[in-house]
XYZ file of C-alpha atoms in Angstrom:
597
model
C -2.405 -26.392 -20.353
C -2.578 -25.706 -24.017
C -3.418 -28.330 -26.954
C -0.267 -29.070 -28.822
C -2.141 -29.254 -32.148
C -2.839 -25.277 -31.326
C 0.633 -24.414 -30.639
C 1.853 -26.077 -34.006
C -1.320 -24.072 -35.544
C -0.164 -21.203 -33.873
C 3.590 -21.734 -35.423
C 2.679 -22.394 -38.427
C 0.789 -19.141 -38.685
C 3.695 -17.047 -37.435
C 5.922 -18.388 -39.821
C 4.232 -17.546 -42.180
C 3.688 -13.961 -41.370
C 7.363 -14.060 -40.906
C 7.617 -15.313 -44.755
C 6.230 -12.279 -45.843
C 8.180 -10.048 -43.970
C 11.301 -11.509 -44.924
C 11.928 -12.780 -41.231
C 14.783 -15.663 -40.086
C 13.481 -15.590 -36.611
C 11.399 -13.928 -34.067
C 12.004 -13.428 -30.160
C 9.332 -13.195 -27.958
C 10.160 -12.723 -23.951
C 7.833 -12.500 -21.029
C 7.418 -8.935 -20.689
C 4.757 -6.278 -21.689
C 5.278 -2.689 -22.393
C 6.262 -1.684 -18.868
C 8.419 -4.568 -18.186
C 6.336 -6.187 -15.887
C 7.166 -9.440 -14.010
C 3.608 -10.503 -14.357
C 1.460 -9.271 -16.963
C -2.009 -8.769 -18.523
C -3.281 -11.380 -20.761
C -2.978 -9.209 -23.911
C 0.539 -9.217 -23.849
C 1.348 -13.048 -23.219
C 2.457 -13.769 -26.119
C 5.442 -15.656 -25.327
C 2.807 -18.307 -23.283
C 0.417 -18.246 -26.225
C 2.933 -19.532 -28.772
C 4.615 -21.822 -26.401
C 2.240 -23.175 -23.816
C 4.626 -22.614 -21.380
C 3.185 -20.586 -18.364
C 5.765 -19.632 -16.247
C 6.462 -15.852 -15.209
C 9.849 -16.059 -16.668
C 11.458 -17.419 -20.146
C 12.338 -16.423 -23.965
C 10.754 -18.064 -26.868
C 12.778 -17.979 -29.961
C 10.973 -19.265 -33.232
C 13.289 -19.447 -36.619
C 11.418 -20.727 -40.390
C 12.123 -24.710 -39.000
C 12.984 -24.352 -35.237
C 11.787 -23.458 -31.827
C 13.225 -22.952 -28.722
C 12.299 -22.017 -24.542
C 14.945 -20.752 -22.411
C 14.119 -19.931 -18.334
C 15.572 -20.414 -15.622
C 15.738 -23.235 -12.424
C 12.696 -22.142 -11.283
C 10.900 -23.738 -14.008
C 12.931 -26.534 -15.379
C 10.502 -29.628 -14.777
C 7.267 -27.610 -15.042
C 8.789 -26.296 -18.736
C 9.979 -29.536 -19.521
C 6.378 -30.664 -19.132
C 4.312 -28.277 -20.296
C 6.974 -28.106 -23.658
C 6.566 -32.350 -24.211
C 5.232 -32.589 -27.616
C 5.546 -29.283 -29.447
C 8.517 -27.981 -31.267
C 10.214 -25.955 -28.517
C 13.713 -27.128 -26.810
C 14.169 -26.355 -23.729
C 17.011 -24.540 -22.848
C 18.053 -24.658 -19.235
C 19.649 -21.614 -18.476
C 22.624 -21.061 -16.321
C 23.385 -24.700 -16.997
C 26.653 -25.477 -18.260
C 26.339 -26.299 -22.051
C 23.165 -24.348 -22.562
C 24.068 -21.702 -25.648
C 22.580 -18.134 -25.204
C 19.464 -17.180 -27.802
C 22.326 -15.028 -29.585
C 24.608 -18.365 -29.631
C 21.717 -20.672 -30.943
C 20.679 -18.336 -33.365
C 24.176 -18.036 -34.995
C 24.101 -21.821 -35.189
C 20.624 -22.257 -36.446
C 21.062 -19.539 -39.056
C 24.666 -20.003 -40.166
C 24.159 -20.258 -43.637
C 22.500 -16.888 -44.444
C 24.506 -13.572 -45.299
C 22.583 -11.021 -43.424
C 19.922 -12.754 -40.948
C 16.629 -10.417 -40.265
C 15.640 -11.425 -36.318
C 12.224 -9.834 -35.128
C 11.251 -8.480 -31.680
C 8.620 -6.044 -30.893
C 10.456 -3.166 -29.510
C 7.325 -2.155 -27.671
C 6.910 -5.178 -25.006
C 11.078 -5.073 -24.784
C 13.352 -2.611 -22.622
C 15.811 -0.328 -24.367
C 18.647 -1.766 -22.893
C 17.420 -5.760 -23.388
C 16.954 -4.504 -26.978
C 20.538 -2.917 -27.612
C 22.245 -5.655 -25.432
C 20.323 -8.597 -27.738
C 21.505 -6.067 -31.183
C 25.302 -6.322 -29.628
C 25.173 -9.792 -28.984
C 23.399 -10.442 -32.565
C 26.393 -8.349 -33.649
C 28.985 -10.444 -32.409
C 27.793 -13.742 -33.653
C 27.736 -12.624 -37.498
C 25.709 -10.669 -39.678
C 22.375 -10.372 -38.402
C 19.841 -7.493 -38.318
C 17.322 -6.832 -35.315
C 13.640 -5.485 -36.656
C 11.861 -3.637 -33.815
C 8.653 -2.719 -35.595
C 6.702 -5.993 -35.762
C 4.212 -7.298 -33.573
C 2.943 -10.677 -35.105
C 0.441 -11.002 -32.731
C -1.622 -8.170 -34.005
C -2.903 -10.475 -36.763
C -2.340 -13.778 -35.643
C -3.695 -14.238 -32.669
C -7.188 -14.056 -33.536
C -9.020 -13.757 -29.965
C -6.242 -11.926 -28.204
C -7.420 -10.817 -24.872
C -8.029 -6.774 -24.733
C -5.751 -4.442 -22.565
C -7.787 -4.327 -19.068
C -10.036 -1.735 -18.126
C -10.697 -2.502 -14.533
C -11.718 0.751 -12.425
C -8.417 2.666 -10.434
C -9.276 3.065 -6.993
C -7.623 5.438 -4.192
C -5.258 4.171 -1.730
C -5.957 5.826 1.566
C -3.258 8.580 2.734
C -3.462 6.692 6.228
C -1.896 3.407 4.815
C 0.345 4.928 2.048
C 1.797 7.377 4.641
C 2.913 10.164 2.151
C 0.446 12.471 -0.154
C 0.708 12.627 -3.599
C 2.196 16.076 -3.873
C 4.784 15.351 -1.564
C 5.872 12.284 -3.363
C 5.748 13.989 -7.230
C 7.464 17.202 -5.241
C 10.288 14.223 -4.741
C 10.915 13.022 -7.688
C 10.709 16.674 -9.439
C 13.816 17.886 -7.185
C 15.158 14.686 -8.155
C 14.885 15.424 -12.042
C 15.669 19.040 -11.130
C 19.364 17.443 -9.842
C 20.093 15.538 -13.142
C 19.439 19.003 -15.279
C 16.345 17.490 -16.742
C 13.107 18.462 -17.350
C 11.244 15.782 -17.318
C 10.688 12.086 -16.364
C 8.385 9.208 -17.749
C 7.892 6.272 -15.580
C 6.213 3.217 -17.189
C 6.669 0.144 -14.064
C 2.823 0.170 -13.362
C 3.940 -0.658 -9.644
C 5.927 2.760 -9.688
C 3.291 4.630 -10.799
C 0.159 2.826 -8.177
C 3.016 4.049 -5.617
C 4.061 7.657 -6.921
C -0.058 8.446 -7.210
C -1.559 6.726 -3.956
C -3.879 4.508 -6.358
C -4.414 0.810 -6.797
C -6.032 -1.286 -9.762
C -6.569 -5.007 -10.614
C -5.243 -5.139 -13.989
C -2.537 -7.882 -13.240
C -3.440 -10.756 -11.905
C -2.432 -10.803 -8.013
C -1.036 -6.979 -8.617
C -2.839 -4.313 -7.560
C -2.021 -2.019 -10.140
C -3.752 -0.717 -13.546
C -1.908 -0.392 -17.316
C -0.838 3.207 -17.559
C 2.102 5.550 -18.206
C 3.130 8.820 -15.891
C 4.895 11.799 -17.673
C 6.361 14.166 -14.349
C 7.743 17.632 -16.039
C 9.028 20.447 -14.181
C 5.646 22.033 -14.780
C 3.102 19.357 -14.655
C 2.132 15.460 -14.594
C 0.072 13.698 -16.878
C -1.290 10.014 -16.611
C -2.009 8.119 -19.645
C -4.538 6.252 -19.246
C -7.510 4.497 -20.357
C -10.269 7.213 -19.239
C -12.833 4.550 -18.338
C -10.964 3.167 -16.081
C -10.754 6.760 -14.444
C -14.251 6.831 -11.969
C -15.301 10.555 -10.845
C -13.940 10.241 -7.050
C -10.261 9.555 -9.074
C -10.520 11.787 -11.518
C -11.336 14.539 -8.890
C -8.457 13.325 -6.615
C -5.971 13.668 -9.442
C -7.298 17.145 -10.147
C -6.448 17.939 -6.582
C -2.923 16.741 -6.898
C -2.073 18.416 -10.342
C -2.630 15.453 -12.272
C -4.110 15.716 -15.405
C -5.633 12.701 -17.692
C -4.340 12.033 -21.261
C -5.585 8.754 -23.319
C -3.048 5.756 -23.121
C -2.118 5.431 -26.676
C -1.459 8.762 -26.926
C 2.458 8.842 -24.718
C 4.333 7.832 -28.342
C 3.109 11.295 -29.361
C 3.469 12.965 -26.667
C 6.932 12.016 -26.047
C 7.501 12.531 -29.899
C 6.555 16.057 -29.219
C 9.393 16.385 -26.996
C 11.859 18.470 -28.672
C 13.535 20.679 -26.141
C 15.150 20.054 -23.196
C 15.921 16.712 -21.372
C 13.952 14.172 -20.564
C 14.817 10.896 -18.056
C 14.341 7.631 -19.563
C 15.233 4.740 -17.462
C 16.890 2.252 -20.452
C 16.187 -0.764 -18.252
C 12.756 0.418 -17.314
C 11.388 2.119 -20.644
C 10.644 0.127 -23.963
C 12.620 0.286 -27.144
C 9.602 1.797 -28.957
C 9.273 5.169 -26.576
C 12.808 5.203 -25.471
C 13.383 6.219 -28.693
C 10.202 8.484 -29.339
C 11.422 12.342 -28.065
C 13.390 14.420 -30.499
C 14.970 16.097 -27.463
C 18.128 14.686 -25.727
C 17.708 11.453 -23.793
C 18.733 11.270 -20.224
C 19.411 6.885 -19.739
C 19.572 7.324 -15.622
C 18.119 4.852 -13.538
C 14.711 5.359 -12.243
C 14.828 7.127 -8.377
C 11.464 5.752 -8.030
C 12.230 2.007 -7.129
C 14.345 3.142 -4.338
C 11.957 5.635 -3.083
C 9.437 2.433 -2.730
C 11.673 0.317 -1.020
C 12.268 1.927 1.363
C 9.079 2.231 3.757
C 7.669 4.784 5.812
C 5.667 4.530 9.436
C 2.330 4.360 7.963
C 3.252 1.383 5.353
C 5.671 -0.348 8.274
C 2.761 -0.359 10.630
C 0.524 -1.502 7.972
C 2.617 -4.389 7.480
C 2.653 -5.369 11.241
C -1.168 -5.434 11.157
C -1.484 -7.328 7.709
C 1.052 -9.847 8.851
C -0.704 -10.199 12.390
C -4.211 -11.091 10.008
C -2.433 -13.198 8.177
C -0.645 -14.782 10.752
C -3.938 -16.033 12.520
C -5.156 -17.371 8.782
C -2.090 -19.493 8.836
C -2.499 -20.937 12.721
C -5.885 -21.422 11.789
C -5.457 -23.343 8.450
C -2.559 -25.461 9.963
C -4.098 -26.253 12.936
C -6.904 -27.518 10.537
C -4.376 -29.369 8.049
C -3.190 -31.412 11.220
C -6.735 -32.879 11.617
C -7.692 -32.744 8.267
C -5.089 -34.948 6.415
C -4.519 -38.159 8.270
C -9.212 -37.844 8.267
C -8.396 -38.273 4.413
C -9.726 -36.342 1.121
C -7.606 -33.252 0.963
C -5.640 -32.369 -1.583
C -3.485 -30.037 -3.049
C -6.262 -27.816 -4.389
C -8.166 -28.699 -1.485
C -5.753 -27.008 0.957
C -5.500 -24.271 -1.467
C -8.951 -23.254 -1.292
C -8.981 -23.672 2.410
C -6.295 -21.123 3.006
C -7.176 -19.000 1.017
C -10.841 -18.615 2.747
C -9.257 -18.193 6.256
C -7.091 -15.327 4.671
C -10.495 -13.878 2.974
C -12.402 -13.924 6.000
C -9.717 -11.225 7.457
C -10.392 -7.510 7.777
C -8.917 -5.786 4.907
C -8.140 -8.709 2.604
C -8.019 -8.017 -1.144
C -6.829 -11.037 -2.611
C -4.181 -13.285 -2.856
C -0.339 -11.530 -3.558
C 0.547 -15.106 -6.042
C -1.005 -18.087 -6.994
C -0.522 -20.280 -3.976
C 2.001 -22.687 -4.442
C 1.184 -26.109 -2.730
C 3.611 -29.148 -3.681
C 3.245 -32.772 -1.776
C 6.366 -34.720 -1.890
C 7.549 -34.650 -5.865
C 5.712 -31.668 -6.301
C 7.369 -29.565 -3.996
C 10.590 -29.941 -5.945
C 9.064 -27.952 -8.771
C 10.043 -24.541 -7.167
C 7.066 -22.306 -8.654
C 4.733 -25.392 -9.030
C 1.020 -24.935 -9.334
C -1.254 -27.307 -9.177
C -4.015 -27.954 -11.615
C -7.167 -30.382 -12.198
C -4.654 -32.319 -14.228
C -2.283 -32.374 -11.458
C -3.491 -32.336 -8.399
C -2.560 -35.330 -6.086
C -4.289 -36.291 -2.652
C -2.037 -35.575 0.565
C -1.082 -38.670 2.464
C -0.436 -38.585 6.183
C 3.414 -38.704 5.304
C 6.162 -36.935 4.019
C 6.406 -33.165 3.221
C 4.086 -30.671 2.027
C 5.904 -27.383 0.568
C 3.131 -24.386 1.102
C 4.064 -21.061 -0.403
C 1.116 -18.008 -0.251
C 0.681 -14.849 0.400
C -2.003 -12.415 0.623
C -2.760 -8.812 -0.522
C -4.271 -6.661 2.663
C -4.941 -3.182 2.083
C -2.619 -2.031 4.838
C 0.294 -4.528 3.568
C 1.564 -7.275 1.332
C 2.258 -11.138 2.715
C 4.665 -13.370 1.340
C 5.356 -17.105 3.317
C 6.431 -20.293 2.661
C 6.233 -23.159 5.376
C 7.145 -26.998 4.234
C 5.035 -29.080 6.728
C 5.638 -32.566 7.836
C 2.373 -34.906 7.050
C 3.152 -37.564 8.954
C 6.477 -39.355 9.151
C 9.483 -38.185 6.758
C 12.702 -39.716 5.703
C 15.919 -39.490 6.981
C 17.159 -37.598 3.786
C 13.878 -35.060 4.012
C 14.952 -34.522 8.134
C 18.094 -33.906 7.100
C 17.645 -31.421 4.248
C 14.468 -29.613 5.690
C 17.336 -29.186 8.854
C 19.961 -27.825 7.102
C 17.583 -25.313 4.890
C 15.797 -23.999 8.572
C 19.951 -23.505 9.634
C 20.423 -21.415 6.606
C 17.098 -19.425 7.010
C 17.924 -18.629 10.649
C 21.490 -17.535 9.955
C 20.486 -15.048 7.572
C 17.446 -14.145 9.710
C 19.571 -12.811 12.805
C 22.684 -11.732 10.848
C 24.088 -8.118 11.785
C 25.346 -6.206 9.211
C 26.707 -3.170 8.036
C 24.723 -0.348 6.640
C 25.069 -0.052 2.556
C 25.786 -3.569 1.804
C 24.390 -5.143 -0.630
C 22.288 -8.428 -0.383
C 24.641 -10.258 -2.823
C 27.284 -9.810 0.084
C 24.832 -11.629 2.787
C 23.482 -14.512 0.471
C 26.158 -17.040 1.158
C 24.867 -16.584 4.693
C 21.856 -18.304 3.956
C 23.856 -20.730 1.928
C 26.827 -21.769 3.986
C 25.234 -24.906 5.770
C 23.580 -25.813 2.645
C 26.845 -25.358 0.231
C 28.874 -27.149 3.459
C 27.334 -30.504 2.324
C 27.199 -30.413 -1.426
C 23.769 -28.464 -1.431
C 22.852 -25.538 -3.371
C 19.173 -23.753 -4.899
C 19.659 -21.607 -8.251
C 16.882 -19.357 -6.931
C 17.153 -15.777 -5.041
C 17.480 -16.034 -0.772
C 15.349 -12.674 -1.302
C 13.735 -10.328 -2.894
C 11.558 -6.749 -1.591
C 7.543 -6.841 -1.132
C 5.753 -4.016 -1.626
C 3.321 -1.894 0.631
C -0.619 -3.614 -0.604
C 1.750 -3.785 -3.921
C 3.600 -6.094 -6.063
C 4.828 -9.005 -3.908
C 8.215 -8.722 -6.189
C 9.730 -5.599 -5.088
C 13.150 -4.318 -5.962
C 16.144 -2.742 -6.292
C 17.271 -4.750 -3.466
C 17.911 -8.380 -3.775
C 19.388 -11.160 -1.921
C 21.239 -13.783 -4.310
C 24.241 -14.700 -5.555
C 24.248 -12.745 -8.705
C 25.667 -9.339 -8.384
C 23.039 -6.708 -7.070
C 24.556 -3.624 -5.604
C 21.706 -2.325 -4.350
C 22.284 -1.314 -0.721
C 20.387 -2.652 2.052
C 18.600 0.546 4.025
C 16.489 0.466 7.287
C 12.738 0.519 6.529
C 13.664 -2.129 3.499
C 11.489 -5.201 3.263
C 13.073 -8.101 1.946
C 11.998 -12.049 2.198
C 14.394 -14.827 3.462
C 13.594 -18.049 1.696
C 16.296 -20.833 1.446
C 15.576 -23.969 -0.473
C 16.484 -27.636 -1.835
C 14.765 -29.022 -4.356
C 14.978 -32.671 -4.819
C 13.693 -33.872 -8.344
C 11.262 -36.359 -8.055
C 11.557 -36.782 -4.415
C 10.659 -33.282 -2.539
C 11.107 -29.972 -2.014
C 11.891 -27.989 1.534
C 12.017 -23.944 1.340
C 11.041 -21.957 4.637
C 10.536 -17.845 4.042
C 10.103 -14.995 6.186
C 9.315 -11.455 5.504
C 11.749 -9.546 6.895
C 11.998 -5.950 8.087
C 15.504 -4.303 7.973
C 16.134 -2.181 10.984
C 18.918 0.044 12.963
C 21.022 -2.363 14.971
C 23.902 -0.046 16.255
C 26.219 2.274 15.674
C 29.998 1.796 15.943
C 33.201 3.834 15.557
C 33.021 1.503 12.463
C 29.701 2.912 11.404
C 25.648 2.335 11.628
C 24.741 -1.428 11.605
C 21.133 -2.836 10.557
C 19.736 -6.226 11.438
C 16.055 -8.123 10.562
C 13.112 -7.615 11.657
C 10.818 -11.116 11.022
C 7.595 -9.431 10.067
C 5.939 -12.793 9.210
C 4.080 -14.476 12.046
C 3.615 -18.270 11.822
C 5.410 -21.397 13.600
C 7.946 -23.088 11.921
C 7.125 -26.771 11.619
C 9.414 -28.574 14.457
C 8.228 -32.201 13.482
C 11.141 -32.466 10.470
C 13.583 -30.981 12.302
C 16.833 -33.177 13.540
C 17.442 -30.932 16.383
C 21.028 -33.275 16.410
C 22.046 -30.488 13.512
C 21.166 -26.960 15.450
C 23.645 -25.387 17.749
C 22.569 -23.622 20.510
C 22.832 -20.380 19.053
C 20.514 -21.679 16.412
C 18.196 -23.065 18.803
C 18.170 -19.765 20.505
C 17.431 -18.083 17.357
C 14.356 -20.580 16.428
C 12.832 -20.179 20.148
C 13.093 -16.410 20.321
C 11.078 -16.352 17.112
C 8.915 -18.526 18.286
C 7.967 -16.941 21.433
C 6.847 -13.824 19.464
C 5.306 -15.395 17.339
C 2.883 -16.348 20.359
C 2.832 -13.574 22.386
C 1.715 -11.389 18.788
C -0.804 -14.134 17.589
C -2.208 -15.268 20.956
C -4.350 -12.124 21.868
C -6.376 -13.073 18.257
C -7.252 -16.523 18.748
C -9.865 -18.390 20.991
C -8.554 -20.649 23.595
C -8.230 -23.626 21.409
C -6.227 -22.124 18.885
C -4.339 -20.611 21.377
C -3.629 -24.018 23.310
C -2.104 -24.932 19.720
C -0.333 -22.309 19.116
C 1.269 -23.104 22.660
C 2.079 -26.468 21.629
C 3.731 -25.667 17.883
C 5.880 -23.281 19.205
C 7.338 -25.000 22.158
C 11.129 -24.160 22.668
C 13.488 -26.891 21.512
C 15.562 -28.186 24.232
């Protein structure tokens, strides 16, 4: 956690620069030039200026005030991290919370023309235009987009990563670089365009069948990819490209150019049409070409979301190895907690070591969330040396974790009863389980979107006056980012249709602040169900293989269908994992997956 004095000094340095540039406010997003959810340290400006380290948030600083907007996942953590600083926490989607532009309008109401700064390189073009429109609606504001204050005030700013790039084997990728680029080119031609700029790092990694380590837990590398009708150029620091990767790209007809030359290359485009996704490409690059820009959604997220046969096979194999690690961990935990001496951090280390022992393990897919009791109510809690608590043989441990394997990415949450639980904990746990099971068992028509399915997981909770504000499900990459779109399952309208071959998580939860949290998550594969006169129907196949803790279940709250779904899932878990376990582990798993009567 940042020193509060450091935050005060940083704000003072920023405000001095703002005065020199005649700025009345400056806005720091959570993104980088590639619109990433998780970003390299070089672009963690919002975290540096505020001390808040959550993955989502917007910091706004005026000459005498500061505020931080974030979503429900981080309300508790943000309140703790911002305490003692100038920053006021703004809880998004909570009644009475002003928007960024509303707040700026109030703070700068006496200005005839207020200048608001934002770095056009780390904000998507659409984001900047939406902000400009909202500011104009509030009053006389002028948006300045050509300044990065961090260049001068962040003295020890981390450099842009230079980690080496590696080739992702075709046996796991399932489709060659040439075929993928040709697919993209055909799409570009269909748009009557000449080129497309790909700036999203996981889209570049998928297209080129390359992987990297520039972003924590995400196997991607900092670069841009420009595909034209005639050529393809990867803009990247050449120090990251070894001889094998250079030859590989050359064989795929992909040239290499320096990373920092992408803006110049775009500015040379004076004829034809280039596709730039305004929600993916940053504002600065979006306005670099002199030719016509087509503001069209990139086709690559949708291509990437539908897994091919090799990727699906890889997921299934990775889930077996991950399930073995989870079973060994849960068996160990059952004995270790009563013996004493275990904490949130120690169980994190233990689970990581068991995953690391599995073949093809490449690292974690995100930092493990191990939240005991009240910490489980902090949706994206991450234990630190200061916050770490010891585990006792009572109450609930929420454990959200995942691994990166060469053949797949895993994401699983289990809430574990470490001993006796309260009636409230038991009831909430069972209601969350009901929602999880109902979504996992759902059959639905092809073309439905996640927003239309979301209520199925929430219905048992809504009936009791309970709700959660995070999404119910997200796509998962194939040895790529653990969060992947364009499809999602959530209350907010996300129209991306669900298709066979997509992966998606199923993770309802309830969080009782100051007491406990419950979340149960499996990663699912969308598969064909059947075709009727009313169309094609789809279903979910659970990929995650791990027992769901039965010790906190109130069986009286489950109907016969829900019990049948749970028992069927547990039979599958046992059948697939038992051949990979020793006799003692197999016996433990048999008990953990025993059917509910």
